[in-house]
Amino acid sequence: RQTLTLHMLHLASQGNLDVRLYDPDGVDVLAASETDEEQERIHYTPDDAGRYRLMVWGFGVENAFYDLVYFLE
């Protein structure tokens, strides 16, 4: 099994962004990073193969730019 390592970088001046990883059905939150920092991180090792869903959302911001980098190890 591979572990997903996800890094999301954004500028705090654009607002607070958070990220959640959902199961393939898009129902259950499997991992989340909800900090006030400019970098959010998720580490997750799935039990099953499949397509997982990622949601990025912001607080106090309508539009924001972010970089999303992931690794499978």
mmCIF file of N, CA, C and O in Angstrom:
data_model
loop_
_atom_site.group_PDB
_atom_site.id
_atom_site.type_symbol
_atom_site.label_atom_id
_atom_site.label_comp_id
_atom_site.label_asym_id
_atom_site.label_seq_id
_atom_site.Cartn_x
_atom_site.Cartn_y
_atom_site.Cartn_z
ATOM 1 N N ARG A 1 0.835 -1.197 0.000
ATOM 2 C CA ARG A 1 0.000 0.000 0.000
ATOM 3 C C ARG A 1 0.867 1.243 0.000
ATOM 4 O O ARG A 1 1.901 1.277 0.642
ATOM 5 N N GLN A 2 0.411 2.239 -0.716
ATOM 6 C CA GLN A 2 1.133 3.503 -0.793
ATOM 7 C C GLN A 2 0.485 4.528 0.126
ATOM 8 O O GLN A 2 -0.721 4.511 0.348
ATOM 9 N N THR A 3 1.324 5.428 0.622
ATOM 10 C CA THR A 3 0.840 6.518 1.465
ATOM 11 C C THR A 3 0.790 7.794 0.646
ATOM 12 O O THR A 3 1.739 8.127 -0.066
ATOM 13 N N LEU A 4 -0.322 8.507 0.741
ATOM 14 C CA LEU A 4 -0.480 9.803 0.096
ATOM 15 C C LEU A 4 0.033 10.876 1.047
ATOM 16 O O LEU A 4 -0.359 10.924 2.215
ATOM 17 N N THR A 5 0.933 11.699 0.555
ATOM 18 C CA THR A 5 1.390 12.883 1.279
ATOM 19 C C THR A 5 1.002 14.083 0.430
ATOM 20 O O THR A 5 1.410 14.179 -0.729
ATOM 21 N N LEU A 6 0.200 14.963 0.992
ATOM 22 C CA LEU A 6 -0.323 16.103 0.252
ATOM 23 C C LEU A 6 0.074 17.391 0.954
ATOM 24 O O LEU A 6 -0.057 17.496 2.180
ATOM 25 N N HIS A 7 0.586 18.337 0.188
ATOM 26 C CA HIS A 7 0.938 19.667 0.696
ATOM 27 C C HIS A 7 0.163 20.698 -0.108
ATOM 28 O O HIS A 7 0.197 20.675 -1.342
ATOM 29 N N MET A 8 -0.508 21.601 0.578
ATOM 30 C CA MET A 8 -1.193 22.701 -0.081
ATOM 31 C C MET A 8 -0.617 24.001 0.475
ATOM 32 O O MET A 8 -0.602 24.203 1.691
ATOM 33 N N LEU A 9 -0.120 24.849 -0.405
ATOM 34 C CA LEU A 9 0.485 26.119 -0.010
ATOM 35 C C LEU A 9 -0.378 27.264 -0.513
ATOM 36 O O LEU A 9 -0.850 27.236 -1.650
ATOM 37 N N HIS A 10 -0.571 28.280 0.335
ATOM 38 C CA HIS A 10 -1.347 29.455 -0.058
ATOM 39 C C HIS A 10 -0.890 30.650 0.768
ATOM 40 O O HIS A 10 -0.186 30.502 1.766
ATOM 41 N N LEU A 11 -1.290 31.834 0.367
ATOM 42 C CA LEU A 11 -0.934 33.047 1.090
ATOM 43 C C LEU A 11 -2.023 33.376 2.112
ATOM 44 O O LEU A 11 -3.203 33.464 1.759
ATOM 45 N N ALA A 12 -1.635 33.557 3.348
ATOM 46 C CA ALA A 12 -2.601 33.885 4.402
ATOM 47 C C ALA A 12 -3.305 35.207 4.118
ATOM 48 O O ALA A 12 -4.445 35.403 4.531
ATOM 49 N N SER A 13 -2.655 36.094 3.384
ATOM 50 C CA SER A 13 -3.271 37.384 3.058
ATOM 51 C C SER A 13 -4.490 37.214 2.146
ATOM 52 O O SER A 13 -5.316 38.116 2.049
ATOM 53 N N GLN A 14 -4.615 36.064 1.489
ATOM 54 C CA GLN A 14 -5.763 35.794 0.627
ATOM 55 C C GLN A 14 -6.899 35.116 1.389
ATOM 56 O O GLN A 14 -7.953 34.869 0.827
ATOM 57 N N GLY A 15 -6.699 34.795 2.644
ATOM 58 C CA GLY A 15 -7.720 34.126 3.440
ATOM 59 C C GLY A 15 -7.214 32.803 3.978
ATOM 60 O O GLY A 15 -6.086 32.391 3.725
ATOM 61 N N ASN A 16 -8.059 32.127 4.714
ATOM 62 C CA ASN A 16 -7.705 30.848 5.315
ATOM 63 C C ASN A 16 -8.275 29.715 4.465
ATOM 64 O O ASN A 16 -9.482 29.618 4.275
ATOM 65 N N LEU A 17 -7.411 28.851 3.957
ATOM 66 C CA LEU A 17 -7.831 27.699 3.166
ATOM 67 C C LEU A 17 -7.586 26.415 3.957
ATOM 68 O O LEU A 17 -6.594 26.297 4.664
ATOM 69 N N ASP A 18 -8.486 25.463 3.811
ATOM 70 C CA ASP A 18 -8.348 24.154 4.434
ATOM 71 C C ASP A 18 -8.584 23.093 3.375
ATOM 72 O O ASP A 18 -9.092 23.372 2.292
ATOM 73 N N VAL A 19 -8.230 21.847 3.703
ATOM 74 C CA VAL A 19 -8.366 20.761 2.743
ATOM 75 C C VAL A 19 -8.862 19.499 3.458
ATOM 76 O O VAL A 19 -8.497 19.241 4.604
ATOM 77 N N ARG A 20 -9.722 18.741 2.772
ATOM 78 C CA ARG A 20 -10.236 17.463 3.281
ATOM 79 C C ARG A 20 -10.123 16.399 2.193
ATOM 80 O O ARG A 20 -10.358 16.679 1.022
ATOM 81 N N LEU A 21 -9.812 15.191 2.620
ATOM 82 C CA LEU A 21 -9.771 14.035 1.736
ATOM 83 C C LEU A 21 -10.968 13.150 2.070
ATOM 84 O O LEU A 21 -11.161 12.769 3.222
ATOM 85 N N TYR A 22 -11.769 12.847 1.036
ATOM 86 C CA TYR A 22 -12.981 12.045 1.202
ATOM 87 C C TYR A 22 -12.808 10.656 0.601
ATOM 88 O O TYR A 22 -12.001 10.466 -0.307
ATOM 89 N N ASP A 23 -13.621 9.733 1.077
ATOM 90 C CA ASP A 23 -13.636 8.381 0.531
ATOM 91 C C ASP A 23 -14.137 8.412 -0.919
ATOM 92 O O ASP A 23 -14.615 9.436 -1.382
ATOM 93 N N PRO A 24 -14.010 7.273 -1.637
ATOM 94 C CA PRO A 24 -14.432 7.259 -3.040
ATOM 95 C C PRO A 24 -15.899 7.639 -3.262
ATOM 96 O O PRO A 24 -16.256 8.120 -4.339
ATOM 97 N N ASP A 25 -16.757 7.444 -2.270
ATOM 98 C CA ASP A 25 -18.162 7.835 -2.403
ATOM 99 C C ASP A 25 -18.384 9.320 -2.128
ATOM 100 O O ASP A 25 -19.478 9.833 -2.333
ATOM 101 N N GLY A 26 -17.353 9.998 -1.632
ATOM 102 C CA GLY A 26 -17.459 11.428 -1.335
ATOM 103 C C GLY A 26 -18.264 11.730 -0.081
ATOM 104 O O GLY A 26 -18.743 12.838 0.094
ATOM 105 N N VAL A 27 -18.388 10.742 0.807
ATOM 106 C CA VAL A 27 -19.220 10.898 1.999
ATOM 107 C C VAL A 27 -18.387 11.087 3.264
ATOM 108 O O VAL A 27 -18.557 12.051 4.004
ATOM 109 N N ASP A 28 -17.483 10.156 3.530
ATOM 110 C CA ASP A 28 -16.712 10.167 4.772
ATOM 111 C C ASP A 28 -15.398 10.925 4.616
ATOM 112 O O ASP A 28 -14.686 10.747 3.623
ATOM 113 N N VAL A 29 -15.079 11.756 5.613
ATOM 114 C CA VAL A 29 -13.793 12.457 5.644
ATOM 115 C C VAL A 29 -12.750 11.487 6.190
ATOM 116 O O VAL A 29 -12.883 10.998 7.309
ATOM 117 N N LEU A 30 -11.732 11.208 5.398
ATOM 118 C CA LEU A 30 -10.688 10.277 5.797
ATOM 119 C C LEU A 30 -9.502 10.972 6.441
ATOM 120 O O LEU A 30 -8.818 10.405 7.279
ATOM 121 N N ALA A 31 -9.250 12.204 6.024
ATOM 122 C CA ALA A 31 -8.145 12.992 6.565
ATOM 123 C C ALA A 31 -8.447 14.460 6.289
ATOM 124 O O ALA A 31 -9.135 14.782 5.322
ATOM 125 N N ALA A 32 -7.944 15.328 7.142
ATOM 126 C CA ALA A 32 -8.190 16.759 6.965
ATOM 127 C C ALA A 32 -7.031 17.553 7.547
ATOM 128 O O ALA A 32 -6.327 17.092 8.440
ATOM 129 N N SER A 33 -6.865 18.743 7.007
ATOM 130 C CA SER A 33 -5.927 19.716 7.549
ATOM 131 C C SER A 33 -6.669 21.043 7.598
ATOM 132 O O SER A 33 -7.049 21.594 6.565
ATOM 133 N N GLU A 34 -6.902 21.519 8.818
ATOM 134 C CA GLU A 34 -7.707 22.720 9.014
ATOM 135 C C GLU A 34 -7.004 23.663 9.976
ATOM 136 O O GLU A 34 -7.442 23.869 11.096
ATOM 137 N N THR A 35 -5.892 24.219 9.510
ATOM 138 C CA THR A 35 -5.101 25.113 10.356
ATOM 139 C C THR A 35 -5.245 26.553 9.871
ATOM 140 O O THR A 35 -5.836 26.818 8.831
ATOM 141 N N ASP A 36 -4.668 27.474 10.614
ATOM 142 C CA ASP A 36 -4.607 28.881 10.215
ATOM 143 C C ASP A 36 -3.288 29.206 9.521
ATOM 144 O O ASP A 36 -2.983 30.361 9.278
ATOM 145 N N GLU A 37 -2.525 28.183 9.210
ATOM 146 C CA GLU A 37 -1.208 28.355 8.607
ATOM 147 C C GLU A 37 -1.312 28.518 7.091
ATOM 148 O O GLU A 37 -2.358 28.291 6.496
ATOM 149 N N GLU A 38 -0.191 28.858 6.450
ATOM 150 C CA GLU A 38 -0.140 28.985 4.996
ATOM 151 C C GLU A 38 0.105 27.647 4.315
ATOM 152 O O GLU A 38 0.139 27.570 3.093
ATOM 153 N N GLN A 39 0.311 26.600 5.086
ATOM 154 C CA GLN A 39 0.529 25.277 4.514
ATOM 155 C C GLN A 39 -0.360 24.264 5.225
ATOM 156 O O GLN A 39 -0.379 24.197 6.445
ATOM 157 N N GLU A 40 -1.098 23.502 4.437
ATOM 158 C CA GLU A 40 -1.911 22.412 4.967
ATOM 159 C C GLU A 40 -1.269 21.104 4.524
ATOM 160 O O GLU A 40 -0.730 21.014 3.418
ATOM 161 N N ARG A 41 -1.321 20.089 5.390
ATOM 162 C CA ARG A 41 -0.701 18.801 5.076
ATOM 163 C C ARG A 41 -1.639 17.668 5.432
ATOM 164 O O ARG A 41 -2.307 17.700 6.453
ATOM 165 N N ILE A 42 -1.627 16.653 4.569
ATOM 166 C CA ILE A 42 -2.374 15.425 4.821
ATOM 167 C C ILE A 42 -1.453 14.247 4.531
ATOM 168 O O ILE A 42 -0.758 14.233 3.520
ATOM 169 N N HIS A 43 -1.465 13.272 5.425
ATOM 170 C CA HIS A 43 -0.795 11.990 5.219
ATOM 171 C C HIS A 43 -1.868 10.920 5.396
ATOM 172 O O HIS A 43 -2.542 10.893 6.431
ATOM 173 N N TYR A 44 -2.026 10.053 4.396
ATOM 174 C CA TYR A 44 -3.074 9.045 4.477
ATOM 175 C C TYR A 44 -2.666 7.793 3.708
ATOM 176 O O TYR A 44 -2.172 7.879 2.587
ATOM 177 N N THR A 45 -2.886 6.644 4.329
ATOM 178 C CA THR A 45 -2.653 5.362 3.681
ATOM 179 C C THR A 45 -4.000 4.677 3.499
ATOM 180 O O THR A 45 -4.613 4.257 4.486
ATOM 181 N N PRO A 46 -4.495 4.580 2.267
ATOM 182 C CA PRO A 46 -5.819 3.990 2.053
ATOM 183 C C PRO A 46 -5.810 2.475 2.229
ATOM 184 O O PRO A 46 -4.797 1.815 2.000
ATOM 185 N N ASP A 47 -6.955 1.961 2.637
ATOM 186 C CA ASP A 47 -7.131 0.515 2.754
ATOM 187 C C ASP A 47 -7.472 -0.107 1.409
ATOM 188 O O ASP A 47 -7.166 -1.266 1.158
ATOM 189 N N ASP A 48 -8.132 0.657 0.546
ATOM 190 C CA ASP A 48 -8.600 0.141 -0.736
ATOM 191 C C ASP A 48 -8.152 1.046 -1.876
ATOM 192 O O ASP A 48 -8.023 2.254 -1.701
ATOM 193 N N ALA A 49 -7.989 0.438 -3.048
ATOM 194 C CA ALA A 49 -7.695 1.217 -4.248
ATOM 195 C C ALA A 49 -8.975 1.919 -4.693
ATOM 196 O O ALA A 49 -10.077 1.489 -4.377
ATOM 197 N N GLY A 50 -8.829 3.021 -5.393
ATOM 198 C CA GLY A 50 -9.992 3.734 -5.903
ATOM 199 C C GLY A 50 -9.686 5.194 -6.108
ATOM 200 O O GLY A 50 -8.571 5.659 -5.886
ATOM 201 N N ARG A 51 -10.705 5.923 -6.520
ATOM 202 C CA ARG A 51 -10.599 7.375 -6.701
ATOM 203 C C ARG A 51 -11.091 8.047 -5.432
ATOM 204 O O ARG A 51 -12.216 7.812 -4.994
ATOM 205 N N TYR A 52 -10.245 8.876 -4.890
ATOM 206 C CA TYR A 52 -10.580 9.605 -3.677
ATOM 207 C C TYR A 52 -10.831 11.059 -4.035
ATOM 208 O O TYR A 52 -10.311 11.559 -5.028
ATOM 209 N N ARG A 53 -11.611 11.732 -3.238
ATOM 210 C CA ARG A 53 -11.989 13.118 -3.539
ATOM 211 C C ARG A 53 -11.313 14.069 -2.565
ATOM 212 O O ARG A 53 -11.208 13.784 -1.379
ATOM 213 N N LEU A 54 -10.912 15.199 -3.107
ATOM 214 C CA LEU A 54 -10.239 16.223 -2.326
ATOM 215 C C LEU A 54 -11.056 17.502 -2.410
ATOM 216 O O LEU A 54 -11.496 17.882 -3.497
ATOM 217 N N MET A 55 -11.261 18.147 -1.279
ATOM 218 C CA MET A 55 -12.015 19.399 -1.259
ATOM 219 C C MET A 55 -11.178 20.480 -0.590
ATOM 220 O O MET A 55 -10.657 20.279 0.510
ATOM 221 N N VAL A 56 -11.035 21.596 -1.279
ATOM 222 C CA VAL A 56 -10.347 22.763 -0.732
ATOM 223 C C VAL A 56 -11.396 23.850 -0.570
ATOM 224 O O VAL A 56 -12.179 24.105 -1.478
ATOM 225 N N TRP A 57 -11.440 24.461 0.603
ATOM 226 C CA TRP A 57 -12.399 25.535 0.814
ATOM 227 C C TRP A 57 -11.759 26.635 1.633
ATOM 228 O O TRP A 57 -10.756 26.432 2.294
ATOM 229 N N GLY A 58 -12.349 27.826 1.546
ATOM 230 C CA GLY A 58 -11.777 28.981 2.213
ATOM 231 C C GLY A 58 -12.758 29.673 3.136
ATOM 232 O O GLY A 58 -13.967 29.535 2.998
ATOM 233 N N PHE A 59 -12.188 30.414 4.056
ATOM 234 C CA PHE A 59 -12.946 31.227 5.006
ATOM 235 C C PHE A 59 -12.556 32.681 4.807
ATOM 236 O O PHE A 59 -11.374 33.012 4.785
ATOM 237 N N GLY A 60 -13.537 33.531 4.640
ATOM 238 C CA GLY A 60 -13.250 34.948 4.465
ATOM 239 C C GLY A 60 -12.616 35.268 3.130
ATOM 240 O O GLY A 60 -11.914 36.266 3.003
ATOM 241 N N VAL A 61 -12.860 34.415 2.139
ATOM 242 C CA VAL A 61 -12.253 34.622 0.832
ATOM 243 C C VAL A 61 -13.178 34.049 -0.244
ATOM 244 O O VAL A 61 -13.806 33.015 -0.059
ATOM 245 N N GLU A 62 -13.308 34.778 -1.348
ATOM 246 C CA GLU A 62 -14.094 34.265 -2.469
ATOM 247 C C GLU A 62 -13.202 33.563 -3.476
ATOM 248 O O GLU A 62 -13.580 32.565 -4.059
ATOM 249 N N ASN A 63 -12.010 34.108 -3.699
ATOM 250 C CA ASN A 63 -11.055 33.535 -4.642
ATOM 251 C C ASN A 63 -9.679 33.550 -3.998
ATOM 252 O O ASN A 63 -9.285 34.545 -3.401
ATOM 253 N N ALA A 64 -8.968 32.458 -4.165
ATOM 254 C CA ALA A 64 -7.600 32.391 -3.649
ATOM 255 C C ALA A 64 -6.809 31.426 -4.526
ATOM 256 O O ALA A 64 -7.359 30.465 -5.062
ATOM 257 N N PHE A 65 -5.545 31.704 -4.665
ATOM 258 C CA PHE A 65 -4.651 30.832 -5.410
ATOM 259 C C PHE A 65 -3.934 29.928 -4.423
ATOM 260 O O PHE A 65 -3.610 30.342 -3.312
ATOM 261 N N TYR A 66 -3.686 28.696 -4.837
ATOM 262 C CA TYR A 66 -2.929 27.779 -3.996
ATOM 263 C C TYR A 66 -2.181 26.791 -4.876
ATOM 264 O O TYR A 66 -2.543 26.560 -6.032
ATOM 265 N N ASP A 67 -1.122 26.240 -4.326
ATOM 266 C CA ASP A 67 -0.359 25.180 -4.978
ATOM 267 C C ASP A 67 -0.653 23.884 -4.249
ATOM 268 O O ASP A 67 -0.666 23.847 -3.014
ATOM 269 N N LEU A 68 -0.874 22.843 -5.004
ATOM 270 C CA LEU A 68 -1.176 21.539 -4.444
ATOM 271 C C LEU A 68 -0.154 20.559 -4.976
ATOM 272 O O LEU A 68 0.002 20.386 -6.187
ATOM 273 N N VAL A 69 0.575 19.930 -4.060
ATOM 274 C CA VAL A 69 1.613 18.962 -4.429
ATOM 275 C C VAL A 69 1.320 17.687 -3.671
ATOM 276 O O VAL A 69 1.006 17.719 -2.480
ATOM 277 N N TYR A 70 1.439 16.540 -4.353
ATOM 278 C CA TYR A 70 1.235 15.281 -3.650
ATOM 279 C C TYR A 70 2.291 14.265 -4.069
ATOM 280 O O TYR A 70 2.879 14.349 -5.143
ATOM 281 N N PHE A 71 2.509 13.315 -3.178
ATOM 282 C CA PHE A 71 3.453 12.226 -3.405
ATOM 283 C C PHE A 71 2.782 10.920 -3.008
ATOM 284 O O PHE A 71 2.010 10.890 -2.057
ATOM 285 N N LEU A 72 3.077 9.864 -3.717
ATOM 286 C CA LEU A 72 2.664 8.516 -3.334
ATOM 287 C C LEU A 72 3.933 7.728 -3.044
ATOM 288 O O LEU A 72 4.797 7.608 -3.910
ATOM 289 N N GLU A 73 4.035 7.233 -1.824
ATOM 290 C CA GLU A 73 5.255 6.520 -1.436
ATOM 291 C C GLU A 73 4.898 5.164 -0.858
ATOM 292 O O GLU A 73 3.940 5.011 -0.162
#
